[in-house]
Coordinates of C-alpha atoms in Angstrom, one line a residue:
M28 CA 29.1 -78.2 66.9
K29 CA 27.5 -75.0 68.3
C30 CA 28.7 -72.4 70.7
P31 CA 27.0 -72.9 74.1
K32 CA 26.6 -69.2 74.6
C33 CA 25.7 -67.6 71.2
G34 CA 24.6 -70.8 69.4
R35 CA 26.7 -70.1 66.2
E36 CA 28.1 -73.1 64.3
L37 CA 31.8 -73.7 65.1
D38 CA 34.5 -75.6 63.3
E39 CA 35.6 -78.9 64.8
G40 CA 38.4 -78.6 67.3
K41 CA 37.7 -74.9 68.3
L42 CA 38.4 -74.0 71.9
L43 CA 37.0 -70.5 71.8
C44 CA 34.0 -69.1 69.9
E45 CA 35.5 -66.6 67.4
Y46 CA 32.3 -64.6 67.6
C47 CA 31.7 -64.1 71.3
G48 CA 34.9 -65.6 72.8
E49 CA 33.1 -68.3 74.9
E50 CA 35.2 -71.3 75.9
V51 CA 34.1 -74.6 74.4
N52 CA 34.7 -77.9 76.1
M53 CA 36.4 -79.8 73.3
V54 CA 37.2 -83.0 75.3
P55 CA 34.2 -84.9 76.4
D56 CA 34.3 -85.8 80.1
F57 CA 34.7 -89.5 80.9
D58 CA 31.3 -91.2 81.0
I59 CA 30.9 -91.9 84.7
E60 CA 27.5 -93.6 84.1
L61 CA 29.2 -96.1 81.7
E62 CA 32.0 -96.8 84.2
A63 CA 29.4 -97.4 86.9
E64 CA 27.4 -99.7 84.6
I65 CA 30.6 -101.7 83.8
H66 CA 31.4 -102.0 87.5
K67 CA 27.8 -103.1 88.2
N68 CA 28.0 -105.7 85.6
I69 CA 31.3 -107.1 86.9
S70 CA 29.9 -107.1 90.4
N71 CA 26.8 -109.0 89.3
M72 CA 29.0 -111.5 87.5
V73 CA 31.1 -112.0 90.6
E74 CA 27.9 -112.5 92.7
D75 CA 26.6 -115.0 90.1
I76 CA 29.9 -116.9 90.3
S77 CA 29.8 -117.0 94.1
L78 CA 26.2 -118.1 94.0
H79 CA 27.0 -120.9 91.6
E80 CA 29.8 -122.0 93.7
K81 CA 27.5 -122.1 96.8
E82 CA 24.9 -124.0 94.9
E83 CA 27.5 -126.5 93.7
Y84 CA 28.7 -126.9 97.3
I85 CA 25.2 -127.7 98.5
D86 CA 24.5 -129.9 95.5
E87 CA 27.7 -131.7 96.2
N88 CA 26.7 -132.5 99.8
L89 CA 23.3 -133.8 98.6
D90 CA 24.9 -135.8 95.9
E91 CA 27.3 -137.3 98.4
E92 CA 24.3 -138.6 100.5
D93 CA 22.7 -139.9 97.4
D94 CA 26.0 -141.5 96.4
L95 CA 26.2 -143.3 99.8
K96 CA 22.9 -144.7 99.2
E97 CA 23.9 -145.7 95.8
H98 CA 27.0 -147.4 97.1
L99 CA 24.7 -149.8 99.0
R100 CA 23.6 -151.0 95.7
D101 CA 25.9 -153.4 94.1
Y102 CA 24.9 -152.5 90.6
F103 CA 26.3 -149.0 90.7
P104 CA 30.0 -149.0 89.8
K105 CA 32.3 -147.2 92.2
N106 CA 34.3 -145.3 89.5
K107 CA 31.3 -144.1 87.5
M108 CA 31.7 -140.5 86.4
N109 CA 29.3 -137.9 88.0
I110 CA 27.8 -136.4 84.8
K111 CA 25.7 -133.9 86.8
R112 CA 28.8 -132.4 88.5
G113 CA 30.7 -132.1 85.3
R114 CA 27.8 -130.2 83.8
R115 CA 28.0 -127.8 86.7
I116 CA 31.8 -127.1 86.2
I117 CA 31.4 -126.0 82.6
P118 CA 29.2 -122.9 83.3
F119 CA 31.7 -121.8 86.0
F120 CA 34.6 -121.6 83.6
V121 CA 32.5 -119.8 81.0
I122 CA 31.4 -117.2 83.4
T123 CA 35.0 -116.7 84.7
I124 CA 36.3 -116.3 81.1
V125 CA 33.6 -113.7 80.3
A126 CA 34.4 -111.8 83.5
F127 CA 38.1 -111.6 82.5
I128 CA 37.1 -110.4 79.0
L129 CA 34.9 -107.7 80.4
L130 CA 37.6 -106.6 82.8
G131 CA 40.1 -106.4 80.0
V132 CA 37.7 -104.3 77.9
T133 CA 37.1 -102.0 80.8
I134 CA 40.9 -101.5 81.3
Y135 CA 41.3 -101.0 77.5
L136 CA 38.6 -98.3 77.5
A137 CA 39.8 -96.7 80.7
I138 CA 43.4 -96.1 79.4
P139 CA 42.4 -93.6 76.6
A140 CA 39.8 -92.0 78.9
S141 CA 42.6 -91.5 81.4
Q142 CA 44.8 -90.0 78.8
N143 CA 42.0 -87.7 77.5
N144 CA 41.6 -86.4 81.1
S145 CA 45.4 -85.8 81.5
Y146 CA 46.6 -82.2 81.0
E147 CA 50.2 -83.3 80.7
Y148 CA 49.4 -85.9 78.1
Q149 CA 47.5 -83.4 75.9
Y150 CA 50.0 -80.6 76.3
N151 CA 53.0 -82.9 75.5
K152 CA 51.2 -84.2 72.4
A153 CA 50.7 -80.6 71.3
I154 CA 54.4 -79.9 71.7
E155 CA 55.3 -83.0 69.7
C156 CA 53.0 -82.0 66.8
A157 CA 54.3 -78.4 66.8
T158 CA 57.9 -79.6 66.5
I159 CA 57.1 -81.2 63.2
D160 CA 55.0 -78.2 62.0
H161 CA 51.7 -80.0 62.4
Y162 CA 50.0 -77.0 64.0
D163 CA 46.4 -78.0 63.2
E164 CA 46.9 -81.1 65.3
A165 CA 48.9 -79.2 67.9
V166 CA 45.9 -76.8 68.3
I167 CA 43.5 -79.7 68.9
Y168 CA 45.7 -81.2 71.6
L169 CA 46.3 -77.9 73.3
E170 CA 42.6 -77.1 73.3
R171 CA 42.0 -80.4 75.0
A172 CA 44.7 -79.5 77.5
L173 CA 43.1 -76.1 78.2
A174 CA 39.7 -77.7 78.6
L175 CA 41.2 -79.6 81.6
N176 CA 43.2 -76.6 82.9
P177 CA 41.9 -73.3 81.4
S178 CA 43.7 -71.1 83.9
N179 CA 47.2 -72.0 82.6
I180 CA 48.6 -68.7 81.1
D181 CA 51.5 -70.3 79.3
A182 CA 49.3 -72.9 77.6
R183 CA 46.9 -70.2 76.4
F184 CA 49.7 -68.0 75.1
L185 CA 51.1 -71.1 73.3
L186 CA 47.7 -71.8 71.8
A187 CA 47.6 -68.3 70.4
K188 CA 50.9 -69.0 68.7
Y189 CA 49.6 -72.2 67.2
Y190 CA 46.5 -70.5 66.0
D191 CA 48.6 -68.0 64.2
K192 CA 50.9 -70.7 62.8
S193 CA 47.9 -72.6 61.5
G194 CA 46.3 -69.6 59.8
Q195 CA 43.7 -68.9 62.4
S196 CA 44.7 -65.4 63.2
Q197 CA 41.3 -64.2 64.4
S198 CA 41.3 -66.9 67.0
A199 CA 44.8 -66.0 68.0
I200 CA 43.7 -62.3 68.4
L201 CA 40.8 -63.3 70.7
V202 CA 43.0 -65.4 72.9
L203 CA 45.7 -62.7 73.2
E204 CA 43.1 -60.0 73.9
E205 CA 41.8 -62.1 76.8
L206 CA 45.3 -62.6 78.1
L207 CA 45.9 -58.8 78.2
K208 CA 43.1 -58.5 80.6
L209 CA 45.0 -60.6 83.1
E210 CA 47.9 -59.6 85.3
T211 CA 50.7 -61.6 83.8
E212 CA 54.5 -61.2 83.6
R213 CA 54.2 -62.2 79.9
K214 CA 52.5 -58.9 78.9
E215 CA 55.4 -57.7 76.7
E216 CA 55.4 -61.0 74.8
I217 CA 51.6 -60.9 74.4
Y218 CA 51.6 -57.4 73.1
D219 CA 54.4 -58.2 70.7
L220 CA 52.7 -61.2 69.2
L221 CA 49.3 -59.5 69.0
L222 CA 50.8 -56.4 67.3
K223 CA 52.8 -58.6 64.8
I224 CA 49.6 -60.4 63.8
L225 CA 47.7 -57.1 63.4
E226 CA 50.6 -55.7 61.4
T227 CA 50.4 -58.7 59.0
R228 CA 46.7 -58.1 58.7
Q229 CA 47.4 -54.3 58.1
D230 CA 44.9 -53.5 60.8
Y231 CA 46.6 -50.2 61.7
E232 CA 43.7 -48.6 63.4
K233 CA 43.5 -51.5 66.0
M234 CA 47.3 -51.3 66.4
G235 CA 46.9 -47.6 67.2
E236 CA 44.2 -48.2 69.8
L237 CA 46.3 -50.9 71.5
L238 CA 49.4 -48.7 71.6
K239 CA 47.4 -45.9 73.2
E240 CA 46.7 -48.2 76.2
C241 CA 50.0 -50.0 76.2
D242 CA 52.1 -49.3 79.3
V243 CA 55.2 -51.3 78.1
E244 CA 57.7 -48.7 77.0
R245 CA 59.7 -51.1 74.9
I246 CA 56.6 -52.2 72.9
V247 CA 55.5 -48.6 72.3
S248 CA 59.1 -47.7 71.1
K249 CA 59.3 -50.8 68.9
Y250 CA 55.9 -50.1 67.1
N251 CA 56.2 -46.3 67.4
K252 CA 55.5 -45.6 63.8
Y253 CA 52.0 -47.2 64.1
A254 CA 51.2 -45.3 67.3
A255 CA 49.3 -42.1 67.3
L256 CA 49.9 -40.6 70.7
Q257 CA 48.7 -37.3 72.0
P258 CA 51.0 -34.5 70.6
V259 CA 53.5 -32.9 73.0
F260 CA 53.6 -29.2 73.8
N261 CA 56.9 -27.5 74.7
K262 CA 55.2 -25.3 77.3
E263 CA 53.0 -26.4 80.2
E264 CA 49.7 -24.7 80.4
G265 CA 49.3 -21.8 82.9
V266 CA 49.8 -18.1 83.4
Y267 CA 52.8 -16.3 81.9
D268 CA 54.0 -12.7 82.2
E269 CA 56.0 -12.9 79.0
L270 CA 55.5 -13.7 75.3
I271 CA 55.8 -17.4 74.7
S272 CA 56.2 -19.5 71.6
I273 CA 54.4 -22.8 71.5
T274 CA 55.7 -25.8 69.5
I275 CA 53.7 -29.0 69.0
K276 CA 55.2 -32.4 68.0
G277 CA 53.8 -35.8 67.3
N278 CA 55.5 -39.1 68.4
T279 CA 56.4 -40.1 64.8
E280 CA 55.9 -39.0 61.2
G281 CA 52.5 -37.4 60.5
F282 CA 50.6 -34.2 60.9
V283 CA 49.4 -32.1 63.8
Y284 CA 46.1 -30.3 63.4
Y285 CA 45.2 -27.6 65.9
T286 CA 42.7 -24.9 66.8
L287 CA 43.1 -21.7 68.9
D288 CA 39.4 -21.0 69.6
G289 CA 38.6 -24.1 71.7
A290 CA 37.0 -26.0 68.8
T291 CA 37.8 -29.7 68.4
P292 CA 40.4 -30.1 65.7
T293 CA 39.9 -32.4 62.7
K294 CA 41.9 -33.1 59.5
N295 CA 40.4 -29.9 58.1
S296 CA 41.8 -27.7 60.8
M297 CA 45.1 -25.7 60.7
V298 CA 48.2 -27.8 60.1
Y299 CA 51.0 -27.0 62.6
E300 CA 54.1 -25.9 60.6
S301 CA 55.9 -23.3 62.8
P302 CA 55.9 -22.1 66.4
I303 CA 52.7 -20.3 67.6
L304 CA 53.5 -16.9 69.2
L305 CA 51.2 -16.1 72.2
E306 CA 50.8 -12.5 73.1
S307 CA 48.6 -10.9 75.7
G308 CA 45.3 -12.6 76.5
D309 CA 43.7 -16.1 76.9
Y310 CA 44.3 -19.0 74.6
V311 CA 42.8 -22.5 74.4
I312 CA 44.8 -24.7 72.1
K313 CA 43.5 -28.1 71.1
A314 CA 45.7 -30.4 69.0
L315 CA 45.3 -33.8 67.2
F316 CA 48.0 -36.0 65.8
V317 CA 47.4 -38.2 62.7
N318 CA 50.3 -40.6 61.8
M319 CA 51.2 -41.7 58.2
Y320 CA 48.9 -44.7 58.5
G321 CA 45.8 -42.5 59.1
V322 CA 45.6 -43.4 62.8
E323 CA 44.3 -40.5 65.0
S324 CA 45.4 -39.7 68.5
D325 CA 43.2 -38.4 71.3
V326 CA 42.7 -34.7 71.3
I327 CA 44.8 -32.8 73.8
T328 CA 43.8 -29.4 75.3
K329 CA 46.2 -26.7 76.7
T330 CA 45.1 -23.4 78.2
Y331 CA 47.4 -20.4 78.5
Y332 CA 46.9 -16.9 79.9
I333 CA 49.5 -14.3 78.9
N334 CA 49.6 -11.3 81.3
L335 CA 52.2 -9.0 79.9
L336 CA 53.5 -5.7 81.4
V337 CA 53.7 -3.3 78.4
P338 CA 56.9 -1.2 78.6
E339 CA 56.6 2.6 78.5
E340 CA 57.0 4.3 75.1
P341 CA 60.4 5.9 74.5
D342 CA 60.9 9.6 74.6
I343 CA 62.7 11.8 71.9
N344 CA 64.7 15.0 72.4
L345 CA 63.2 16.7 69.3
E346 CA 59.7 17.4 68.3
S347 CA 58.4 17.1 64.7
G348 CA 59.2 20.2 62.6
S349 CA 61.6 22.0 60.2
Y350 CA 65.3 22.5 61.1
D351 CA 67.9 24.7 59.4
K352 CA 71.0 23.4 61.3
P353 CA 72.5 19.9 61.7
Q354 CA 70.7 18.0 64.5
M355 CA 71.4 14.9 66.6
I356 CA 68.3 12.8 67.6
E357 CA 68.5 11.3 71.1
I358 CA 66.1 8.7 72.4
Y359 CA 65.4 8.0 76.1
H360 CA 64.1 4.7 77.4
A361 CA 64.0 2.3 80.4
D362 CA 67.1 0.1 81.0
D363 CA 65.2 -3.2 80.6
T364 CA 64.1 -2.3 77.0
K365 CA 65.8 -2.0 73.6
I366 CA 65.0 0.6 71.0
Y367 CA 64.5 -0.2 67.3
Y368 CA 63.7 2.4 64.7
T369 CA 63.0 3.2 61.0
M370 CA 63.5 6.4 59.1
D371 CA 60.8 5.8 56.4
G372 CA 57.8 5.6 58.7
T373 CA 57.4 1.8 58.7
I374 CA 56.6 0.0 61.9
P375 CA 59.9 -1.0 63.6
T376 CA 60.5 -4.6 64.8
E377 CA 63.4 -6.5 66.3
K378 CA 64.8 -6.8 62.8
S379 CA 65.0 -3.0 62.3
M380 CA 67.9 -0.8 63.1
R381 CA 68.7 -0.7 66.8
Y382 CA 69.4 2.6 68.6
T383 CA 72.6 2.6 70.6
E384 CA 73.8 6.3 70.3
P385 CA 72.4 9.6 69.0
I386 CA 71.3 9.6 65.3
E387 CA 72.1 12.2 62.7
M388 CA 69.0 13.8 61.4
P389 CA 68.8 12.9 57.7
Y390 CA 68.9 15.7 55.1
G391 CA 65.5 16.6 53.7
V392 CA 62.3 15.1 54.9
S393 CA 62.4 12.0 57.3
N394 CA 59.8 10.0 59.1
L395 CA 61.1 8.5 62.3
A396 CA 59.3 5.6 64.0
I397 CA 60.5 4.2 67.3
V398 CA 59.5 1.2 69.5
A399 CA 60.7 -0.1 72.9
I400 CA 60.9 -3.9 73.4
N401 CA 61.5 -5.5 76.8
D402 CA 63.3 -8.8 77.5
S403 CA 60.0 -10.7 77.3
G404 CA 59.5 -9.5 73.8
V405 CA 56.7 -7.2 74.7
Q406 CA 56.6 -4.0 72.6
S407 CA 55.6 -0.5 73.6
S408 CA 53.4 1.6 71.5
V409 CA 55.2 3.2 68.5
V410 CA 56.4 6.8 68.7
K411 CA 56.6 8.8 65.4
R412 CA 58.3 12.1 64.4
T413 CA 58.6 13.9 61.1
F414 CA 61.6 16.2 60.5
Q415 CA 62.6 18.4 57.6
L416 CA 66.2 19.5 57.5
A417 CA 67.3 22.3 55.1
I418 CA 70.2 24.7 55.6
Q419 CA 71.3 28.0 54.1
A420 CA 74.4 27.3 51.8
N421 CA 76.3 28.8 48.8
F422 CA 76.0 25.4 47.0
S423 CA 72.7 23.5 46.8
T424 CA 72.9 19.7 47.1
T425 CA 72.4 19.4 43.3
L426 CA 75.3 21.7 42.5
A427 CA 77.5 20.1 45.2
L428 CA 76.9 16.6 43.8
Q429 CA 77.7 17.9 40.2
V430 CA 81.0 19.3 41.5
L431 CA 81.8 15.9 43.1
K432 CA 81.1 13.9 40.0
N433 CA 83.2 16.3 37.8
N434 CA 86.2 15.7 40.1
L435 CA 85.7 12.0 40.2
W436 CA 85.6 11.9 36.3
A437 CA 88.6 14.0 36.2
N438 CA 90.7 11.7 38.4
G439 CA 89.5 8.6 36.6
T440 CA 87.2 7.2 39.3
L441 CA 84.2 7.6 36.9
F442 CA 84.2 6.7 33.2
D443 CA 81.8 9.6 32.4
L444 CA 79.5 12.1 34.1
D445 CA 76.6 9.6 33.9
G446 CA 78.4 7.6 36.6
H447 CA 79.7 4.7 34.6
V448 CA 82.8 3.1 36.1
P449 CA 85.7 1.3 34.4
N450 CA 85.3 -2.4 33.8
R451 CA 81.7 -2.5 35.2
L452 CA 78.3 -2.4 33.5
G453 CA 76.5 -0.5 36.2
I454 CA 76.8 3.0 37.4
N455 CA 77.7 4.9 40.6
T456 CA 75.1 7.2 42.1
Y457 CA 75.5 9.8 44.9
Y458 CA 73.1 11.3 47.4
V459 CA 73.3 13.7 50.4
Q460 CA 72.6 11.6 53.5
T461 CA 73.0 14.4 56.1
V462 CA 74.8 17.5 57.1
V463 CA 77.3 17.9 60.0
E464 CA 79.2 20.6 61.6
L465 CA 82.9 20.0 62.2
N466 CA 85.3 22.6 63.6
G467 CA 82.9 25.4 62.8
R468 CA 82.4 24.3 59.2
V469 CA 79.2 22.7 57.8
Y470 CA 79.5 19.8 55.3
Y471 CA 77.2 17.7 53.2
I472 CA 77.9 14.1 53.8
V473 CA 77.5 12.2 50.5
Y474 CA 77.0 8.4 50.2
E475 CA 78.0 6.4 47.1
E476 CA 76.1 3.4 45.8
Y477 CA 76.6 1.1 42.8
V478 CA 73.5 0.3 40.8
D479 CA 73.8 -2.9 38.8
T480 CA 72.1 -3.6 35.4
T481 CA 69.0 -5.0 37.2
G482 CA 68.5 -1.7 39.1
K483 CA 69.6 -3.1 42.5
A484 CA 71.7 -0.7 44.6
H485 CA 74.7 -1.8 46.6
E486 CA 76.7 0.2 49.1
T487 CA 80.3 0.8 48.2
N488 CA 81.2 2.1 51.7
N489 CA 82.7 5.2 50.0
M490 CA 81.7 8.6 51.6
Y491 CA 82.5 12.1 50.7
A492 CA 82.2 15.5 52.4
I493 CA 81.5 18.8 50.6
D494 CA 81.9 22.2 52.2
V495 CA 78.5 23.9 51.8
E496 CA 80.2 27.3 51.5
T497 CA 83.3 26.6 49.4
A498 CA 82.5 23.2 47.7
D499 CA 85.8 21.9 48.8
L500 CA 85.8 18.1 48.4
Y501 CA 86.9 15.5 51.0
T502 CA 87.0 11.8 51.4
A503 CA 85.1 11.1 54.6
R504 CA 85.3 8.3 57.1
K505 CA 82.7 8.0 59.9
I506 CA 84.2 7.5 63.4
G507 CA 80.9 8.0 65.3
E508 CA 77.5 9.5 65.1
G509 CA 78.1 13.1 63.9
K510 CA 81.8 12.5 63.9
Y511 CA 84.0 12.1 60.7
S512 CA 87.6 12.1 59.6
L513 CA 88.1 14.2 56.5
I514 CA 90.9 13.9 53.9
P515 CA 91.1 16.3 50.9
L516 CA 90.0 14.5 47.7
S517 CA 93.1 15.8 45.8
E518 CA 95.3 13.8 48.1

């Protein structure tokens, strides 16, 4: 049997062409010409019988006249049998019997034809076969039923099920795809069966394409891992007057690939791993999601324009230069900004030290770098100053530190003058952090650190003060910038 549309050979019993999807009339229509011929033959036979009866009636009248004549003759017996009439009766009975036989044959042939042209009969037979798992036969009956009523959605969906049960998954797919084009309340069931068949066939790409178009939320959720939907951005595209951070997510496990220059992303593009910070300027971000089954989403494009108001740079009370007295560094800035700084010249960030009150100028040479950052995360330009603090004193910093270590060794704080401490493998080190003026006296402020065997320094939170004129020693405790509480070391 060939497809009426594409001409390809089809298996017996196929309702749809698996190549082009054309419907094939599997049930031959009842032969109207044959029916007409049978009726014609019966009518002719009836006419023949009527004609014979008429001829017999005429012949009988003629025979009766002849018989009257014959009665006049004595040599004709009165009870002699009329052989001619008997001969006429025999053909009449034969014709009648033949007519009844033909009528019976017609009825016999008409019953199956009537059944073949009954949708209900074919549909019910399909159900009967399916209940005993004879799906091949069920398919044949259901195809016949649909040939009689092709618009029945339920029957077509049932046929797809039977195709699948009988191992004809491609035919099932064709039927279900045609059903999806129709407006039907069974859309969820149709999607579910179609996706199950494709899942069994491991046709993940086709599953992905179907799920892109699917508007049934429960189906998309159920088969989410096979879907490759467009990735989702945390920010709507548009104009922003602040720094923004863009996150991109896929609908399931997989990878997001993106570009920032407007180029179409591929699997060779940047892989999204962490938020993308957008500063001043225009941005065109394109993203592609690829799930774990290799199915790709459609590319999504987002455009952003970041129009930031850069805060004014902070101001400092001191200019770069050399100083011979203790100094406090003060920084002035707008109320909607925060100040961060470093003392080694590196660029400050939000992770650097934050300015909250005046800073003690470090002893020796220091390189101050300051930046103002507003609530939107926008930074000002960096302001830098270089200071050199050195004072006139009776004791240099080197001599003052030696006096301190001698006293700490003497009271047992240190194990030796090299800085070793009891019960520890590392050593204590000491350095002058700054100088302060308290009650008319100037002091070196000394910080203590413990250096372990790997060379890593750890703050001990111990501080000492040394009078630059007398070398008197004190234990110091900081109570504010430029403010300390001093206790004599001997106590």
